[in-house]
mmCIF file of C-alpha atoms and ligand atoms in Angstrom:
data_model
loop_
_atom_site.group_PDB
_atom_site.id
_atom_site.type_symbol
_atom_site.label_atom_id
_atom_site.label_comp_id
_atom_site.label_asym_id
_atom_site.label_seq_id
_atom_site.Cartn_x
_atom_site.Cartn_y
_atom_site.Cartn_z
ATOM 1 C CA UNK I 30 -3.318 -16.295 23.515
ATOM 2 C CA UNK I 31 -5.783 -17.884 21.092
ATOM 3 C CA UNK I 32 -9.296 -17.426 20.794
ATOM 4 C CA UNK I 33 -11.900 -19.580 19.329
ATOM 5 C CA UNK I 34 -13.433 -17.883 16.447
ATOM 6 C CA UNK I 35 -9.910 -15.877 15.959
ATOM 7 C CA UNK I 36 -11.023 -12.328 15.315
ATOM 8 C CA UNK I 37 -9.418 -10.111 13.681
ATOM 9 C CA UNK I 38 -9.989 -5.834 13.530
ATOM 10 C CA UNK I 39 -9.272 -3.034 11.708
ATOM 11 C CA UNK I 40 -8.925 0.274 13.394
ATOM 12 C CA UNK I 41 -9.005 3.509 12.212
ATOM 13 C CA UNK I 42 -10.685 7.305 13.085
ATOM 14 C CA UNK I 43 -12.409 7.202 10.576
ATOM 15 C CA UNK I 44 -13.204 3.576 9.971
ATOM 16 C CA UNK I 45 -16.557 3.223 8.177
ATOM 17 C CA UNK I 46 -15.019 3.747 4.459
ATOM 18 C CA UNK I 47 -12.680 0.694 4.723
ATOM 19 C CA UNK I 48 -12.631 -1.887 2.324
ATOM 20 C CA UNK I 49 -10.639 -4.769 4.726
ATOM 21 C CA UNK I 50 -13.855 -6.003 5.580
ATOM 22 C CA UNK I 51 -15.175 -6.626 2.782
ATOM 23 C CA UNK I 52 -11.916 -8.986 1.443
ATOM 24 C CA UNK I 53 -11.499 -10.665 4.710
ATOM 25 C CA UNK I 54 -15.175 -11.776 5.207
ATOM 26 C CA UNK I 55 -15.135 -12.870 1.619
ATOM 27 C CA UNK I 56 -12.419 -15.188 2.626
ATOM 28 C CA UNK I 57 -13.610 -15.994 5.395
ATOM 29 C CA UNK I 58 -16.395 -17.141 4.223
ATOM 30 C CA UNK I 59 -14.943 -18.802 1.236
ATOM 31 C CA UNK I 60 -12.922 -21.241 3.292
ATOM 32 C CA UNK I 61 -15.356 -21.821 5.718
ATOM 33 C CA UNK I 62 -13.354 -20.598 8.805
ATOM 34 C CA UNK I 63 -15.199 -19.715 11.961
ATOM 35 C CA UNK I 64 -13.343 -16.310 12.477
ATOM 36 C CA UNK I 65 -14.610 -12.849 12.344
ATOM 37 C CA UNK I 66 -13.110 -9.277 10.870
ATOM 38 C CA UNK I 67 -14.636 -6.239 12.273
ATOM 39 C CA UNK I 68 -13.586 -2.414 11.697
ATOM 40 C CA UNK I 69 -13.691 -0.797 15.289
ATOM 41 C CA UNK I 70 -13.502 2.960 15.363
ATOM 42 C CA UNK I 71 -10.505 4.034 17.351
ATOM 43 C CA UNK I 72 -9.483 7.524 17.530
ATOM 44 C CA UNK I 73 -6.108 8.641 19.150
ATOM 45 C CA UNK I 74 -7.329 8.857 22.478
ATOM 46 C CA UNK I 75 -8.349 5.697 22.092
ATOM 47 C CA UNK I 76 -5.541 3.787 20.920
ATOM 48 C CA UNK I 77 -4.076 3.149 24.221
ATOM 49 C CA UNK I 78 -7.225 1.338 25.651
ATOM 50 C CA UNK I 79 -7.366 -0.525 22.501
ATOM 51 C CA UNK I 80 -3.725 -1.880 22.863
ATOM 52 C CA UNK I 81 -5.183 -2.778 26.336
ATOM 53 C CA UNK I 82 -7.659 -5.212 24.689
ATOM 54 C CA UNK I 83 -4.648 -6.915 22.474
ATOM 55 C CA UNK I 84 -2.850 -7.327 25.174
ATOM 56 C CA UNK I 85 -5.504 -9.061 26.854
ATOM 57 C CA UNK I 86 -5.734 -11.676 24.374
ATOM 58 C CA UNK I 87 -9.014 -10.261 22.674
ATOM 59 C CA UNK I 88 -7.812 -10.914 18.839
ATOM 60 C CA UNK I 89 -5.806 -12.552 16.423
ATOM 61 C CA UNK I 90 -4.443 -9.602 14.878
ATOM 62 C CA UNK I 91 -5.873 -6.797 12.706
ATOM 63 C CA UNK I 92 -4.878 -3.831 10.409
ATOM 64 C CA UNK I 93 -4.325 -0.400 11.416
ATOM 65 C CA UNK I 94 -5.044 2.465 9.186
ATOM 66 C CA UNK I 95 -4.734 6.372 9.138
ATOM 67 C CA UNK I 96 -4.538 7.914 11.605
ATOM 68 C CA UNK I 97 -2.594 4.987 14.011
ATOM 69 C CA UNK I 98 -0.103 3.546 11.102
ATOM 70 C CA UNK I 99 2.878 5.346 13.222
ATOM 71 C CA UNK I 100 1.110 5.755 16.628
ATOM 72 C CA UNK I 101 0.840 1.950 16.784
ATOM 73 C CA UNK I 102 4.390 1.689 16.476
ATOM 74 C CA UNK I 103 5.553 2.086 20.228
ATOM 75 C CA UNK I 104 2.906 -0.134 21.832
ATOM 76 C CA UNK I 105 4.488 -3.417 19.226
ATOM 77 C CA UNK I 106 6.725 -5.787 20.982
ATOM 78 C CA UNK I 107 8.529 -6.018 17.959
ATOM 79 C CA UNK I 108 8.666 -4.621 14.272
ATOM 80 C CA UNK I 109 9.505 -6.224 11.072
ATOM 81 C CA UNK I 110 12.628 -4.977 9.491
ATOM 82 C CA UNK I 111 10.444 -3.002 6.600
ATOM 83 C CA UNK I 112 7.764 -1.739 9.374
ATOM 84 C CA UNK I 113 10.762 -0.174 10.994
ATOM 85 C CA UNK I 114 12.295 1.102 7.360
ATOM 86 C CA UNK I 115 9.106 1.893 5.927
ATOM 87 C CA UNK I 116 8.309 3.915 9.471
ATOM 88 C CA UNK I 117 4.225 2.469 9.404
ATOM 89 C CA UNK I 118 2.295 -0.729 10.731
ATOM 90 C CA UNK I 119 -0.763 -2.039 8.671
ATOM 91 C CA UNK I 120 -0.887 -5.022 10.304
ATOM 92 C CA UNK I 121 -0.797 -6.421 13.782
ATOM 93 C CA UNK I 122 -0.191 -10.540 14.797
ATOM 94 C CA UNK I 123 -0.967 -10.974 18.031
ATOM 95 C CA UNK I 124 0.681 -14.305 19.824
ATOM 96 C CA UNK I 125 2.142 -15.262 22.689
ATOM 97 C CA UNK I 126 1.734 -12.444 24.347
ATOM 98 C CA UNK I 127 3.868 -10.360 21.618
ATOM 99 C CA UNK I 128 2.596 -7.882 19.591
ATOM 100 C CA UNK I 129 3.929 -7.697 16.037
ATOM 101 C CA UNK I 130 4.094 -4.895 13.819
ATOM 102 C CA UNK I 131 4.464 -5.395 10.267
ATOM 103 C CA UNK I 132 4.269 -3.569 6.792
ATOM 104 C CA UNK I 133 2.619 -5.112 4.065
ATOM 105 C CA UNK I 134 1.972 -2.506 1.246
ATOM 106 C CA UNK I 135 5.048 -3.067 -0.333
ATOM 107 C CA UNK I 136 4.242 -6.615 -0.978
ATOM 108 C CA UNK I 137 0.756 -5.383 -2.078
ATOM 109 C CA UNK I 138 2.789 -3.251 -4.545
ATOM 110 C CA UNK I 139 5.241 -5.765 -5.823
ATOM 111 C CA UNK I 140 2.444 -8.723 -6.436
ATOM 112 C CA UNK I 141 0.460 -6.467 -8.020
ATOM 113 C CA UNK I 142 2.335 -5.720 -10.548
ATOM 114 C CA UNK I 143 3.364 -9.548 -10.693
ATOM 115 C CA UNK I 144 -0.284 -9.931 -11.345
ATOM 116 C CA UNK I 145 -0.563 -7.449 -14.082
ATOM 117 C CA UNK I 146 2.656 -7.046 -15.756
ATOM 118 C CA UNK I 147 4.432 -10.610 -14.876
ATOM 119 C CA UNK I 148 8.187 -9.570 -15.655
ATOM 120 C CA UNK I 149 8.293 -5.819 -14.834
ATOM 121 C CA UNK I 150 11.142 -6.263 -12.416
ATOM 122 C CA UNK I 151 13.031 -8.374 -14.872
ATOM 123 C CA UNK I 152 13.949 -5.848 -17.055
ATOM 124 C CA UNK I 153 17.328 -4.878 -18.120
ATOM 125 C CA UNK I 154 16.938 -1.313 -17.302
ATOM 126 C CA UNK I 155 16.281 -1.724 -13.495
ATOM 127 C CA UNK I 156 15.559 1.791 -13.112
ATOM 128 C CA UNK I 157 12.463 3.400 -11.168
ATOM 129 C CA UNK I 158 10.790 7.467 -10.978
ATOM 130 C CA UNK I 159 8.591 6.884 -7.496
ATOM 131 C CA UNK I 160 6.079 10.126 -7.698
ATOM 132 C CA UNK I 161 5.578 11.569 -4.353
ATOM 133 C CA UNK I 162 7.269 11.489 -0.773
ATOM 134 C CA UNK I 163 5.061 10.645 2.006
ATOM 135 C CA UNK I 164 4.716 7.201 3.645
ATOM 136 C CA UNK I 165 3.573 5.496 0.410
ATOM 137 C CA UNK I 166 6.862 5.767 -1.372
ATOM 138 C CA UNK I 167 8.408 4.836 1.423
ATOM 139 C CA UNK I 168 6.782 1.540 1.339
ATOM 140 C CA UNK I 169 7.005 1.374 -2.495
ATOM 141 C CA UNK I 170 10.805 2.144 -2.115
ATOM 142 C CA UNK I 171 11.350 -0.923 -0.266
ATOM 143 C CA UNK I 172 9.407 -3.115 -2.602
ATOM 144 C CA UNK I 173 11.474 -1.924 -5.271
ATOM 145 C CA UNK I 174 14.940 -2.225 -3.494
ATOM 146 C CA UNK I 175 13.616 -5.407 -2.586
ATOM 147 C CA UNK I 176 13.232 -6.639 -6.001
ATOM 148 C CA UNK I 177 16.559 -5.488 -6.667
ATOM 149 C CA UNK I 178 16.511 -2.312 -8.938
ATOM 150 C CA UNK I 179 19.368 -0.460 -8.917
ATOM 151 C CA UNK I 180 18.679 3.451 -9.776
ATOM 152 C CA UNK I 181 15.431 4.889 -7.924
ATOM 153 C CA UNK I 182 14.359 8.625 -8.359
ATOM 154 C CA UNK I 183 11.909 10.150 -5.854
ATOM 155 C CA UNK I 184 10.292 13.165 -7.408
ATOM 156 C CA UNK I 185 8.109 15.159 -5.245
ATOM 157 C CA UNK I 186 6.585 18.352 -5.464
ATOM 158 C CA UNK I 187 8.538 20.001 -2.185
ATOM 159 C CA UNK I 188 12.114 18.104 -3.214
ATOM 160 C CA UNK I 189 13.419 18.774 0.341
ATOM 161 C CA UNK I 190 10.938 15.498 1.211
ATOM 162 C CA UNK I 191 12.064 13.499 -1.403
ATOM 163 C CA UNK I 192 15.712 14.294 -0.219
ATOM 164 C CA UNK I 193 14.908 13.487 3.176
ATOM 165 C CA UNK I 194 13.643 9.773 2.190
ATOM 166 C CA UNK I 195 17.201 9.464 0.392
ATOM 167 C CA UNK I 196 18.866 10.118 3.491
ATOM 168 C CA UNK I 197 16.732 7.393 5.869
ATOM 169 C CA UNK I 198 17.522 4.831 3.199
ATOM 170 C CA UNK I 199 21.149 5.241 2.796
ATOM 171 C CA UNK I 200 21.063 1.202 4.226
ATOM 172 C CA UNK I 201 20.094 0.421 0.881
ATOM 173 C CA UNK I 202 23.138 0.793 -0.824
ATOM 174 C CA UNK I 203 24.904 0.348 -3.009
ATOM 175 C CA UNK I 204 21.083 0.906 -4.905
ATOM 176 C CA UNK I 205 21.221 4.752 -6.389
ATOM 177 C CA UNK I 206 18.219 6.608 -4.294
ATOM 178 C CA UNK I 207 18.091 10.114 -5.985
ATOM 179 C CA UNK I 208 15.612 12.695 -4.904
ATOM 180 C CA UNK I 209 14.592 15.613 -6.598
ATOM 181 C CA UNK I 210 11.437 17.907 -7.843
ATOM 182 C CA UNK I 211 8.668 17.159 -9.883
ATOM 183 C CA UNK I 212 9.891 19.802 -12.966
ATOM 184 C CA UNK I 213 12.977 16.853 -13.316
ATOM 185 C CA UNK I 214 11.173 14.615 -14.527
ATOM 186 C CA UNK I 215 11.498 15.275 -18.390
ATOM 187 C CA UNK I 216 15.322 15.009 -17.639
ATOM 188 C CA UNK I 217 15.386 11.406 -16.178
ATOM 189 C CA UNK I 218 12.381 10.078 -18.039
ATOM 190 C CA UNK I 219 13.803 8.320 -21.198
ATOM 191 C CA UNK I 220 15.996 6.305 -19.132
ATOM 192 C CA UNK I 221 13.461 4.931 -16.572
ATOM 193 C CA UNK I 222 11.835 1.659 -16.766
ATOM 194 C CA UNK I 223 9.005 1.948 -14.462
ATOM 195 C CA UNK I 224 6.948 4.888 -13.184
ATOM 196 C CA UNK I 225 4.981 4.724 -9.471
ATOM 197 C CA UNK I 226 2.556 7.392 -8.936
ATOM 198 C CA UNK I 227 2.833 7.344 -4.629
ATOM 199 C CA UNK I 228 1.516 11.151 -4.473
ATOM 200 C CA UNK I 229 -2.362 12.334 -3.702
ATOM 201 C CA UNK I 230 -2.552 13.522 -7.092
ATOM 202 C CA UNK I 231 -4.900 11.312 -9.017
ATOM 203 C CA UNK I 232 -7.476 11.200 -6.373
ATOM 204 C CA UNK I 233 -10.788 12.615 -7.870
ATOM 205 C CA UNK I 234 -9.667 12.811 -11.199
ATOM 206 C CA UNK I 235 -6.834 15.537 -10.585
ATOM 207 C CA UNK I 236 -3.776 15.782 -12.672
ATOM 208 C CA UNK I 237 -0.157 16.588 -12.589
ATOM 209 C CA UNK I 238 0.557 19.596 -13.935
ATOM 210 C CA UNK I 239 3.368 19.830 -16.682
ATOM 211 C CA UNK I 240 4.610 16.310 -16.133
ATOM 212 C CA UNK I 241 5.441 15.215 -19.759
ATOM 213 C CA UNK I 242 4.577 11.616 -20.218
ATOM 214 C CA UNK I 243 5.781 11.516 -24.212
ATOM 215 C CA UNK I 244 9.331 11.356 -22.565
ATOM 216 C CA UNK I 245 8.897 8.254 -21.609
ATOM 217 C CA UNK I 246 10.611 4.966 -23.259
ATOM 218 C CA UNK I 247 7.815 2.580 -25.475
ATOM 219 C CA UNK I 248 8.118 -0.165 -22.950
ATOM 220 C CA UNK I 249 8.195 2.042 -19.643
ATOM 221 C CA UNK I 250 5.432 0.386 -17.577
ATOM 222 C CA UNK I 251 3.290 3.474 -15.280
ATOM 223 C CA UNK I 252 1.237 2.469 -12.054
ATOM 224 C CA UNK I 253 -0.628 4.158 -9.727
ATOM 225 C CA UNK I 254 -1.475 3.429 -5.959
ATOM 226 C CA UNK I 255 -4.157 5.726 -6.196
ATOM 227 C CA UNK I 256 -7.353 3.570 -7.156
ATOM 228 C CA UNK I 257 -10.493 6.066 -7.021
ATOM 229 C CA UNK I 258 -10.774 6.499 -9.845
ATOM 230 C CA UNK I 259 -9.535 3.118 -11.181
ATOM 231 C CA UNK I 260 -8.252 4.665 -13.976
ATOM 232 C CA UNK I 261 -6.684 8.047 -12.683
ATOM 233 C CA UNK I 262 -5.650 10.649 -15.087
ATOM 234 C CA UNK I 263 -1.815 9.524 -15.370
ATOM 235 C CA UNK I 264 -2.414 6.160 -16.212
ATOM 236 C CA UNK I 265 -5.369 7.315 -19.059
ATOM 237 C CA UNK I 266 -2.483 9.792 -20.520
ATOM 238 C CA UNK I 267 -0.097 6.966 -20.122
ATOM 239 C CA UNK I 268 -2.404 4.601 -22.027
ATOM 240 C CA UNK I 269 -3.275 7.468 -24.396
ATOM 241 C CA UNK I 270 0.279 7.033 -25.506
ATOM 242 C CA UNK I 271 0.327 3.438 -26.081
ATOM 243 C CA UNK I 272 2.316 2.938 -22.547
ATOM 244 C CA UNK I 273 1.467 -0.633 -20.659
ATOM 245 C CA UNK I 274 -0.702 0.498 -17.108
ATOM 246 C CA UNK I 275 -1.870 -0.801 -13.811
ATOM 247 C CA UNK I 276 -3.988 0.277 -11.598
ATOM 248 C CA UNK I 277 -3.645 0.368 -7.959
ATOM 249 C CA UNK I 278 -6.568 -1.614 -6.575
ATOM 250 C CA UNK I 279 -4.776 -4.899 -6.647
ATOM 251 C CA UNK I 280 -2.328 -3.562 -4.680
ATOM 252 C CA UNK I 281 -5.120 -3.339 -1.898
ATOM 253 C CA UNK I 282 -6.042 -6.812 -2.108
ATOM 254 C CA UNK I 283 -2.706 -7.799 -2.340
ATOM 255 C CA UNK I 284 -1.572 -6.161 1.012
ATOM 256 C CA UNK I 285 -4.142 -7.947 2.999
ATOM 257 C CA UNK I 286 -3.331 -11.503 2.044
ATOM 258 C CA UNK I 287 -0.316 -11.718 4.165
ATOM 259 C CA UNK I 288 -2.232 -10.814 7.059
ATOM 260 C CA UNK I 289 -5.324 -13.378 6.435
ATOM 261 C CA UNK I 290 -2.565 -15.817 6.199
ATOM 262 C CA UNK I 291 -0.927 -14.854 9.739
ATOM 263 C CA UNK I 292 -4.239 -14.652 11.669
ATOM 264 C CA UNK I 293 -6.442 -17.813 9.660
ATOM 265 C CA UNK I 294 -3.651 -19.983 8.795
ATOM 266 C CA UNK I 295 -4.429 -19.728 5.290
ATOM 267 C CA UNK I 296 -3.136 -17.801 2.740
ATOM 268 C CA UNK I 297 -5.931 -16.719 0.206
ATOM 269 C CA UNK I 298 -6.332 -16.802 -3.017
ATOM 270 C CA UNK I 299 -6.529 -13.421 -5.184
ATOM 271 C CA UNK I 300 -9.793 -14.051 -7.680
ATOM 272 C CA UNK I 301 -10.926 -11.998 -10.457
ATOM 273 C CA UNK I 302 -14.496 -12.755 -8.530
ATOM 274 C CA UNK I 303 -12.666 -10.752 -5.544
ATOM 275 C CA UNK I 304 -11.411 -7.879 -7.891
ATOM 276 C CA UNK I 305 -14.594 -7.257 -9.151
ATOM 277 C CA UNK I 306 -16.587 -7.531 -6.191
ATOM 278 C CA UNK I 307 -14.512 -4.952 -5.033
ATOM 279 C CA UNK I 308 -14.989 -2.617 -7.515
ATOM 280 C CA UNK I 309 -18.400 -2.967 -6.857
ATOM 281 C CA UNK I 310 -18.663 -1.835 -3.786
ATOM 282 C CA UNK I 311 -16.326 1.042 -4.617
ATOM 283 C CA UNK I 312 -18.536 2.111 -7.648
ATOM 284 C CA UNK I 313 -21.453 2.092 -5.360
ATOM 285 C CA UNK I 314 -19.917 4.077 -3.100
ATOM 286 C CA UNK I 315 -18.909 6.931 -5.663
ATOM 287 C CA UNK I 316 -22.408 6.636 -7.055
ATOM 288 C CA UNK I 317 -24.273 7.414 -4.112
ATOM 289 C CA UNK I 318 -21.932 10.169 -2.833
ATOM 290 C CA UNK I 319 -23.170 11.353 -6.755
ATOM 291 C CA UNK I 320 -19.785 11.393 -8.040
HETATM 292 P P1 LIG C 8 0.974 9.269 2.223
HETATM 293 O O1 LIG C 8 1.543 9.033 3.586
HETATM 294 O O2 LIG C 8 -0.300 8.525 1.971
HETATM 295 O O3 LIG C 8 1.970 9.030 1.135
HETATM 296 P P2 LIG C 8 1.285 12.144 2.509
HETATM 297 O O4 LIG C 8 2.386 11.940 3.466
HETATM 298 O O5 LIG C 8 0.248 13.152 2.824
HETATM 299 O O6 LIG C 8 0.498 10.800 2.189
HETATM 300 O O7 LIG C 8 1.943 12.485 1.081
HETATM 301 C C1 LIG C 8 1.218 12.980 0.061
HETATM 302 C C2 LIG C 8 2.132 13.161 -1.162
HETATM 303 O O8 LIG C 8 1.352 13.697 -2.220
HETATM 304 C C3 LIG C 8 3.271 14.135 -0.927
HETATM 305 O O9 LIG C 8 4.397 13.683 -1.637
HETATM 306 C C4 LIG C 8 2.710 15.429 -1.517
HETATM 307 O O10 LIG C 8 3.675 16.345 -1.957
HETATM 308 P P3 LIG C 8 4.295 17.450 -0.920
HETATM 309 O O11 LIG C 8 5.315 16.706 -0.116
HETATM 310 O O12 LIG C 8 4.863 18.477 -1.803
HETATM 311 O O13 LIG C 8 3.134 17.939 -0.094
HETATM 312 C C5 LIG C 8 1.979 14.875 -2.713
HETATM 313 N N1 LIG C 8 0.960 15.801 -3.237
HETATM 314 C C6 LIG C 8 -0.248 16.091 -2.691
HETATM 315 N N2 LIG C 8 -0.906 16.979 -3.479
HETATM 316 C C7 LIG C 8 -0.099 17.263 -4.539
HETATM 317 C C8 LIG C 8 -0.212 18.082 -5.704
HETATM 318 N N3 LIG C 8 -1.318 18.808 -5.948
HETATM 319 N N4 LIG C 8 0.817 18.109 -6.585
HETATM 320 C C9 LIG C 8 1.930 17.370 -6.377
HETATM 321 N N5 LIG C 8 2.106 16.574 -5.292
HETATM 322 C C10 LIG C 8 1.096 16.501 -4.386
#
């Protein structure tokens, strides 16, 4: 069912820290379109009535963030193959009466670093360490299996985890998904090509402990998805050692665009104007919380 203005939601207990509003109504605006974008506080008791209102035809679509990103699952008609893999929904299309579920970090992830390292999946040595085992590397497993590296290592502080991911993506082969704990990280780093912080560290300024960046290759490219701060304490060591960075908050942007595009028929354009509008609102945000 269409509506005229589409709207569009995100939903999430709690809600009122979200940036998707702010990047949707700036496109929104930008291109003129008569649609709307509102964050709507849903906690789990809520979800169900909320589905209620989808199925009823209320909305375009929306995103879905902690703590619904699996809950949602069950109420889609159908999931995209790397919603299902990935095990999360961010985004909802909502058409003809189905429900959609779909998973766009990854593709956040991967045109991110398109953005800020154009060529980082081209390299010869197609060979990843993913930090961290929770949902996040999931998503950033299946961007890089996607872009077709061949050797991935999931480090994580409890390894078990990490060896658990390895098992639910055994359909990837014949790519090499190793797991393992953080303290193997000196062993495997001169051979890796790419390092992806997925883990909470970072957040608030924290820092790995023992995790000894000077193993890395000259030309191994680190990233974080962690983006307060902007510049998290891996990525300044990194840099410190003369390693190319990027931060995670294009991959933000990034993951939104696909969704714009499904609910507004247009797919958006990713501005430095955007970026630092952004940051903005994020800097404001740490400033008045006096951090
Ligand atoms: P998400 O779904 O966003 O990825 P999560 O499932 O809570 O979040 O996962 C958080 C990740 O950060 C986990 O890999 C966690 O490691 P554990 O599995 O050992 O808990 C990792 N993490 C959190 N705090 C950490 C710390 N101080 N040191 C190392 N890893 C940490």
């Amino acid at each position: 069912m269409s509506q005229n203005p589409p709207r569009a939601f995100v939903i999430g207990d709690p809600i009122a820290h979200s940036r998707s509003p702010l990047l949707h109504r700036t496109w929104l605006s930008q291109y003129g379109i008569a649609g709307s974008y509102e964050p709507i506080h849903v906690t789990s008791r809520e979800l169900p009535a909320f589905v209620e209102r989808l199925r009823a035809g209320e909305f375009v679509g929306g995103n879905v963030t902690i703590p619904h990103k699996q809950a949602i699952m069950p109420f889609c008609t159908r999931l995209s193959d790397n919603a299902r893999r990935i095990g999360a929904v961010n985004t909802l299309v909502v058409a003809k009466n189905e429900i959609l579920g779909r998973n766009t970090d990854w593709i956040g992830f991967a045109r991110n670093l398109d953005a800020g390292a154009p060529g980082w999946d081209q390299k010869a040595n197609k060979s990843a360490i993913v930090l961290g085992a929770g949902g996040a590397a999931r998503a950033i497993l299946v961007a890089l299996i996607a872009r077709g590296f061949s050797k991935i290592r999931i480090l994580n502080r409890t390894a078990p985890k990490a060896h658990e991911i390895v098992a639910d993506f055994s359909w990837a082969a014949p790519v090499h998904i190793h797991g393992g704990a953080l303290t193997d990280f000196a062993r495997h780093a001169g051979s890796t090509g790419l390092v992806v912080n997925t883990s909470a560290v970072g957040m608030h300024g924290t820092r790995f402990d023992n995790l000894p960046l000077d193993r890395l290759a000259p030309d191994c490219l680190v990233t974080d998805i962690v983006y307060t701060p902007l510049e998290t304490p891996l990525l300044a060591d990194a840099r410190a050692l003369g390693l190319e960075t990027v931060d995670g908050l294009g991959m933000l942007i990034h993951q939104a665009a696909p969704g714009f595009a499904a609910w507004f028929g247009r797919e958006p354009e990713i501005t430095p104007q955007l970026r630092f509008e952004l940051e903005q609102s994020l800097f404001a945000k740490a400033k008045a919380k006096g951090s």
